[in-house]
Short mmCIF file of C-alpha atoms in Angstrom, two decimals:
data_model
loop_
_atom_site.label_atom_id
_atom_site.label_comp_id
_atom_site.label_asym_id
_atom_site.label_seq_id
_atom_site.Cartn_x
_atom_site.Cartn_y
_atom_site.Cartn_z
CA MET A 1206 30.52 -111.73 -225.68
CA VAL A 1207 30.46 -113.08 -229.47
CA GLN A 1208 31.79 -116.83 -228.17
CA ASP A 1209 28.32 -115.90 -225.60
CA ARG A 1210 26.03 -115.05 -228.01
CA SER A 1211 27.44 -117.86 -230.49
CA TRP A 1212 26.72 -120.22 -227.15
CA PHE A 1213 23.66 -118.75 -226.54
CA GLY A 1214 22.02 -119.29 -230.46
CA ARG A 1215 22.84 -123.03 -230.76
CA PHE A 1216 21.08 -123.46 -227.51
CA PHE A 1217 18.35 -121.56 -228.75
CA ASP A 1218 18.11 -124.13 -231.78
CA ILE A 1219 18.82 -127.52 -230.08
CA MET A 1220 15.94 -125.62 -227.67
CA ASN A 1221 13.77 -124.49 -230.80
CA HIS A 1222 13.98 -127.72 -232.22
CA THR A 1223 13.23 -129.85 -229.38
CA PHE A 1224 10.10 -128.08 -228.24
CA LEU A 1225 8.99 -127.74 -232.13
CA ILE A 1226 9.16 -131.77 -232.54
CA GLY A 1227 7.59 -132.50 -229.64
CA LEU A 1228 5.18 -130.47 -230.13
CA SER A 1229 4.81 -132.03 -233.73
CA LEU A 1230 4.95 -135.76 -232.21
CA LEU A 1231 1.41 -134.10 -229.60
CA CYS A 1232 -0.13 -133.43 -233.29
CA ILE A 1233 1.20 -136.90 -234.69
CA PHE A 1234 0.38 -139.16 -231.81
CA PRO A 1235 -3.47 -139.09 -231.75
CA LEU A 1236 -4.08 -139.91 -235.16
CA LEU A 1237 -1.99 -142.96 -234.81
CA HIS A 1238 -3.99 -143.76 -231.34
CA VAL A 1239 -7.55 -143.23 -233.24
CA LEU A 1240 -5.77 -145.41 -236.62
CA ALA A 1241 -5.00 -147.69 -234.14
CA ILE A 1242 -7.88 -148.52 -232.96
CA SER A 1243 -9.57 -148.19 -235.64
CA PHE A 1244 -7.83 -151.64 -237.12
CA SER A 1245 -8.39 -153.19 -233.29
CA SER A 1246 -11.26 -155.09 -232.58
CA SER A 1247 -14.07 -153.46 -230.26
CA LEU A 1248 -13.02 -156.18 -227.01
CA SER A 1249 -9.75 -154.88 -227.34
CA VAL A 1250 -10.22 -151.16 -227.94
CA GLY A 1251 -9.14 -149.68 -224.36
CA GLU A 1252 -6.17 -151.55 -224.56
CA VAL A 1253 -5.31 -149.26 -227.56
CA PHE A 1254 -2.26 -147.14 -227.87
CA LEU A 1255 -0.47 -147.08 -230.80
CA TRP A 1256 -0.19 -150.41 -232.02
CA PRO A 1257 -3.86 -152.29 -232.94
CA VAL A 1258 -5.04 -154.82 -230.69
CA ASP A 1259 -6.20 -158.09 -232.52
CA PHE A 1260 -5.27 -156.64 -235.66
CA THR A 1261 -8.89 -156.37 -238.28
CA THR A 1262 -10.28 -154.96 -240.95
CA ASP A 1263 -13.83 -155.14 -239.84
CA ALA A 1264 -14.52 -151.52 -239.16
CA TYR A 1265 -13.54 -150.60 -242.68
CA LYS A 1266 -15.91 -153.71 -243.78
CA TYR A 1267 -18.62 -152.38 -242.26
CA VAL A 1268 -18.16 -149.23 -243.39
CA LEU A 1269 -17.44 -149.81 -246.86
CA ASP A 1270 -19.71 -152.36 -247.57
CA LYS A 1271 -22.44 -150.46 -246.51
CA PRO A 1272 -24.60 -150.00 -250.45
CA ASP A 1273 -25.17 -146.63 -250.46
CA PHE A 1274 -21.32 -145.62 -249.31
CA LEU A 1275 -20.42 -145.78 -253.12
CA LYS A 1276 -23.90 -143.78 -254.08
CA SER A 1277 -22.09 -140.45 -250.75
CA VAL A 1278 -18.50 -140.80 -252.61
CA LEU A 1279 -19.86 -139.63 -256.47
CA VAL A 1280 -21.78 -136.94 -254.55
CA THR A 1281 -19.29 -135.38 -252.30
CA ILE A 1282 -17.11 -135.67 -255.57
CA LYS A 1283 -19.69 -134.68 -257.62
CA ARG A 1284 -19.89 -131.46 -255.29
CA VAL A 1285 -16.40 -130.81 -255.15
CA LEU A 1286 -16.16 -130.29 -258.63
CA LEU A 1287 -18.57 -128.34 -259.03
CA GLY A 1288 -18.07 -125.97 -255.84
CA VAL A 1289 -14.53 -125.46 -256.43
CA PRO A 1290 -14.40 -124.24 -259.44
CA PHE A 1291 -17.75 -121.77 -258.63
CA ASN A 1292 -16.06 -120.36 -255.20
CA MET A 1293 -12.97 -119.91 -257.31
CA LEU A 1294 -14.58 -117.97 -259.58
CA MET A 1295 -17.49 -115.90 -257.25
CA VAL A 1296 -13.70 -115.38 -255.19
CA ILE A 1297 -11.55 -113.71 -258.50
CA LEU A 1298 -14.66 -111.84 -259.83
CA LEU A 1299 -15.30 -110.47 -256.38
CA ALA A 1300 -11.37 -109.72 -254.54
CA TYR A 1301 -10.25 -108.49 -258.04
CA PRO A 1302 -12.43 -104.86 -258.24
CA LEU A 1303 -12.33 -104.75 -254.78
CA SER A 1304 -8.93 -104.76 -254.31
CA LYS A 1305 -8.73 -100.91 -256.30
CA ASP A 1306 -8.64 -98.04 -254.31
CA SER A 1307 -11.68 -96.20 -254.43
CA ARG A 1308 -10.70 -93.75 -257.01
CA ALA A 1309 -10.92 -96.34 -259.84
CA PHE A 1310 -14.03 -98.22 -258.15
CA PRO A 1311 -16.27 -95.08 -255.54
CA MET A 1312 -18.07 -97.92 -254.50
CA ARG A 1313 -15.28 -100.02 -253.39
CA THR A 1314 -15.86 -99.39 -249.31
CA LEU A 1315 -19.58 -99.94 -249.16
CA TYR A 1316 -19.39 -103.61 -250.85
CA ALA A 1317 -16.05 -104.75 -248.68
CA TRP A 1318 -18.29 -104.13 -245.42
CA PHE A 1319 -21.42 -105.19 -247.08
CA LEU A 1320 -18.88 -108.46 -247.36
CA VAL A 1321 -17.71 -108.64 -243.94
CA PHE A 1322 -21.19 -107.29 -241.91
CA THR A 1323 -22.46 -111.38 -243.89
CA ILE A 1324 -19.59 -112.83 -241.66
CA LEU A 1325 -20.53 -111.11 -238.63
CA PHE A 1326 -24.72 -111.87 -239.24
CA ASN A 1327 -26.61 -114.15 -241.09
CA GLY A 1328 -30.32 -114.75 -241.38
CA GLY A 1329 -29.98 -118.36 -239.64
CA LEU A 1330 -31.16 -121.79 -240.19
CA ILE A 1331 -34.45 -121.63 -240.83
CA PRO A 1332 -34.33 -118.56 -243.97
CA ASN A 1333 -31.42 -120.22 -245.20
CA TYR A 1334 -33.31 -123.37 -245.15
CA LEU A 1335 -36.85 -122.37 -246.57
CA ALA A 1336 -34.43 -120.23 -249.56
CA VAL A 1337 -33.36 -123.45 -250.74
CA ARG A 1338 -36.58 -124.75 -250.67
CA TYR A 1339 -38.61 -122.19 -252.17
CA THR A 1340 -35.65 -122.34 -254.40
CA GLY A 1341 -36.51 -126.28 -255.82
CA LEU A 1342 -32.72 -126.59 -255.09
CA LEU A 1343 -34.06 -129.93 -252.01
CA ASP A 1344 -32.57 -133.02 -252.99
CA SER A 1345 -30.41 -131.91 -255.20
CA VAL A 1346 -26.15 -131.52 -255.15
CA TRP A 1347 -26.77 -127.34 -255.86
CA ALA A 1348 -28.39 -127.34 -252.25
CA LEU A 1349 -24.71 -128.10 -251.01
CA VAL A 1350 -23.13 -125.86 -253.61
CA LEU A 1351 -24.86 -122.50 -253.65
CA PRO A 1352 -25.32 -121.76 -250.69
CA SER A 1353 -21.80 -121.64 -249.66
CA ALA A 1354 -20.41 -120.12 -253.10
CA VAL A 1355 -19.05 -116.70 -251.80
CA PRO A 1356 -16.99 -118.10 -248.97
CA VAL A 1357 -15.92 -114.14 -247.91
CA PHE A 1358 -13.37 -115.15 -246.40
CA ASN A 1359 -11.59 -116.32 -249.30
CA VAL A 1360 -12.23 -113.07 -250.62
CA LEU A 1361 -10.30 -111.09 -247.88
CA LEU A 1362 -7.64 -113.18 -247.91
CA LEU A 1363 -7.23 -112.97 -252.33
CA LEU A 1364 -7.65 -109.28 -252.05
CA ASN A 1365 -5.52 -108.48 -249.93
CA PHE A 1366 -3.27 -110.21 -251.81
CA PHE A 1367 -4.23 -108.56 -254.81
CA ARG A 1368 -3.31 -105.11 -253.22
CA ASN A 1369 0.54 -106.50 -252.61
CA LEU A 1370 1.14 -106.53 -255.94
CA PRO A 1371 2.96 -104.32 -257.78
CA LYS A 1372 0.91 -101.53 -259.65
CA GLU A 1373 2.85 -100.63 -261.98
CA LEU A 1374 2.34 -103.94 -263.39
CA GLU A 1375 -1.48 -103.31 -263.91
CA GLU A 1376 -0.53 -99.72 -265.38
CA ALA A 1377 2.11 -101.24 -268.00
CA ALA A 1378 -0.68 -103.80 -268.97
CA LEU A 1379 -3.46 -100.84 -269.03
CA ILE A 1380 -0.99 -98.83 -271.54
CA ASP A 1381 -0.81 -101.71 -274.21
CA GLY A 1382 -3.95 -101.89 -274.64
CA ALA A 1383 -5.75 -105.02 -272.18
CA GLY A 1384 -8.50 -104.25 -270.13
CA HIS A 1385 -9.86 -105.48 -266.62
CA PHE A 1386 -10.54 -109.02 -267.68
CA ALA A 1387 -7.18 -109.77 -269.60
CA THR A 1388 -5.25 -107.60 -266.82
CA LEU A 1389 -6.57 -110.25 -264.55
CA ILE A 1390 -5.88 -113.76 -266.31
CA ARG A 1391 -2.59 -112.68 -267.94
CA VAL A 1392 -0.91 -110.10 -265.03
CA TYR A 1393 -2.75 -111.17 -261.62
CA LEU A 1394 -4.28 -114.72 -261.44
CA PRO A 1395 -0.53 -115.92 -263.11
CA LEU A 1396 1.49 -113.62 -259.70
CA SER A 1397 -1.03 -115.39 -257.41
CA LEU A 1398 -0.35 -119.38 -257.68
CA PRO A 1399 0.02 -119.29 -253.80
CA ALA A 1400 -3.13 -117.68 -252.55
CA LEU A 1401 -5.05 -119.40 -255.39
CA ALA A 1402 -3.10 -122.89 -254.11
CA THR A 1403 -4.45 -121.50 -250.79
CA ILE A 1404 -8.31 -120.88 -251.30
CA THR A 1405 -8.10 -124.03 -253.37
CA LEU A 1406 -7.40 -125.43 -250.29
CA PHE A 1407 -9.65 -124.21 -248.31
CA SER A 1408 -13.00 -124.71 -250.39
CA THR A 1409 -12.01 -128.41 -250.89
CA VAL A 1410 -11.46 -129.20 -247.60
CA ASN A 1411 -14.78 -127.16 -246.80
CA HIS A 1412 -16.54 -128.55 -249.51
CA TRP A 1413 -15.32 -132.11 -248.92
CA ASN A 1414 -15.77 -131.83 -244.95
CA ALA A 1415 -19.32 -130.87 -244.48
CA TRP A 1416 -22.06 -132.80 -242.80
CA PHE A 1417 -24.51 -130.42 -242.21
CA ASP A 1418 -26.08 -128.79 -244.56
CA GLY A 1419 -26.14 -132.59 -246.39
CA MET A 1420 -28.52 -133.38 -243.11
CA ILE A 1421 -30.44 -130.72 -243.59
CA TYR A 1422 -30.78 -129.75 -247.53
CA MET A 1423 -31.21 -133.83 -248.34
CA ASN A 1424 -34.43 -136.08 -247.55
CA SER A 1425 -33.01 -138.59 -249.09
CA PRO A 1426 -30.55 -141.28 -247.97
CA LEU A 1427 -29.99 -142.11 -251.22
CA HIS A 1428 -28.80 -138.23 -251.89
CA PHE A 1429 -26.21 -138.03 -248.89
CA PRO A 1430 -22.53 -137.07 -248.87
CA LEU A 1431 -19.83 -138.34 -247.83
CA GLN A 1432 -19.43 -137.00 -244.24
CA THR A 1433 -23.29 -136.93 -244.04
CA TYR A 1434 -23.18 -140.76 -244.59
CA LEU A 1435 -20.44 -141.42 -242.03
CA ARG A 1436 -22.12 -139.97 -239.25
CA THR A 1437 -25.49 -142.30 -240.32
CA ILE A 1438 -24.04 -145.00 -239.91
CA VAL A 1439 -21.54 -143.80 -236.56
CA ILE A 1440 -24.57 -143.04 -234.71
CA GLU A 1441 -26.81 -145.82 -236.09
CA LEU A 1442 -25.37 -149.41 -236.46
CA ASP A 1443 -27.65 -151.03 -238.15
CA PHE A 1444 -27.47 -155.23 -238.02
CA THR A 1445 -31.22 -156.00 -238.68
CA SER A 1446 -29.84 -157.15 -242.27
CA LEU A 1447 -27.49 -160.03 -240.52
CA GLY A 1448 -28.24 -163.68 -239.22
CA SER A 1449 -28.06 -163.57 -234.91
CA GLU A 1450 -24.69 -165.56 -235.09
CA ASP A 1451 -22.79 -162.63 -238.01
CA VAL A 1452 -23.77 -159.80 -235.13
CA LEU A 1453 -22.05 -161.71 -232.53
CA ASN A 1454 -18.85 -162.28 -234.79
CA LEU A 1455 -19.50 -158.41 -235.98
CA MET A 1456 -20.07 -157.16 -232.43
CA ASN A 1457 -17.05 -158.41 -231.41
CA SER A 1458 -15.11 -156.36 -233.65
CA VAL A 1459 -17.00 -153.63 -234.51
CA SER A 1460 -18.24 -150.65 -231.80
CA GLU A 1461 -18.86 -147.29 -231.92
CA ARG A 1462 -14.98 -145.91 -231.39
CA THR A 1463 -13.87 -148.93 -234.10
CA THR A 1464 -16.33 -147.26 -236.86
CA ARG A 1465 -15.54 -143.41 -235.93
CA ALA A 1466 -12.17 -144.23 -236.40
CA ALA A 1467 -12.05 -145.91 -239.56
CA GLN A 1468 -14.79 -143.26 -241.29
CA ILE A 1469 -12.54 -140.27 -239.60
CA PHE A 1470 -9.42 -141.87 -241.84
CA LEU A 1471 -12.09 -142.02 -244.56
CA GLY A 1472 -13.58 -138.84 -244.51
CA ALA A 1473 -9.18 -137.54 -244.07
CA LEU A 1474 -7.82 -139.40 -246.30
CA PRO A 1475 -7.82 -137.31 -249.35
CA ILE A 1476 -7.34 -134.60 -247.76
CA LEU A 1477 -4.41 -135.74 -246.39
CA LEU A 1478 -2.73 -137.07 -249.89
CA VAL A 1479 -3.60 -133.77 -251.23
CA TYR A 1480 -2.56 -131.53 -248.97
CA PRO A 1481 2.01 -132.15 -248.57
CA PHE A 1482 1.59 -131.13 -252.37
CA LEU A 1483 -0.22 -127.54 -251.49
CA GLN A 1484 1.56 -127.04 -248.38
CA ARG A 1485 4.50 -125.12 -249.83
CA PHE A 1486 1.84 -122.74 -251.27
CA PHE A 1487 -0.34 -122.27 -248.40
CA ILE A 1488 2.23 -121.27 -246.18
CA LYS A 1489 3.55 -118.45 -248.29
CA GLY A 1490 -0.18 -118.17 -249.64
CA ILE A 1491 -2.20 -117.77 -245.82
CA VAL A 1492 1.30 -115.00 -245.19
CA LEU A 1493 0.54 -112.65 -248.28
CA GLY A 1494 -2.81 -112.21 -248.16
CA SER A 1495 -3.00 -111.97 -244.64
CA VAL A 1496 -0.69 -108.59 -244.82
CA LYS A 1497 -2.46 -105.47 -245.80
CA GLU A 1498 -0.94 -101.95 -246.86
#
């Protein structure tokens, strides 16, 4: 009986690994296909599978040579550098008091339901636009940062993570004379690095990939973040500044599909480079932060 169970266990491990490897390949193949398209000429796009056909970098040159590209990159970098710390500050300051029980914070339940309500309902696009407009934020980076300053999902994630930490640590800190801010900074935050890394990744990806708010709140293309800018050049290929011969040569190597593939990797590359370093924190943080006692 023991031998049968051991054989079944080995068989299960083999099938499990085979399934996971196959699933991983299904996830990787589309990325490789899009990458191959971005390095192929427009006339050969239909022949591309996992390897470029008529290799060319014209699609990337077309995207990167635009004079407004570096400006959009700087706008996005500024947005990330301002937005992520602002998100983290608001999330931490909200999650810490809401992680207390009703005896320590009597209004906890009311504030918690207020936050959950904002997940289910919102004022809509027009009220949001009017709020940004009449506060004078249009065409500024703050229009991209302040409306999303409090990501409620991240608050709930960190809140549950805080609630799973041993209460004895907080009690010991309070007995030693530490206040709530000292307890938060010296006890809670050092123990919450996996959750904080996860939330930082969420906020970074959200700010880096966002394009719709840039299209709504920015009147000038000079203020577009990167994803909004890349969207415009994919939809509107502009050949007006080129001569007829240059246009013909460019159209032979650049098309909507090749430029779209190029912008996908230009937009995703920073996240792909950062994620492997945060992945070990990501899994632990999302699991521990989602468990509620």
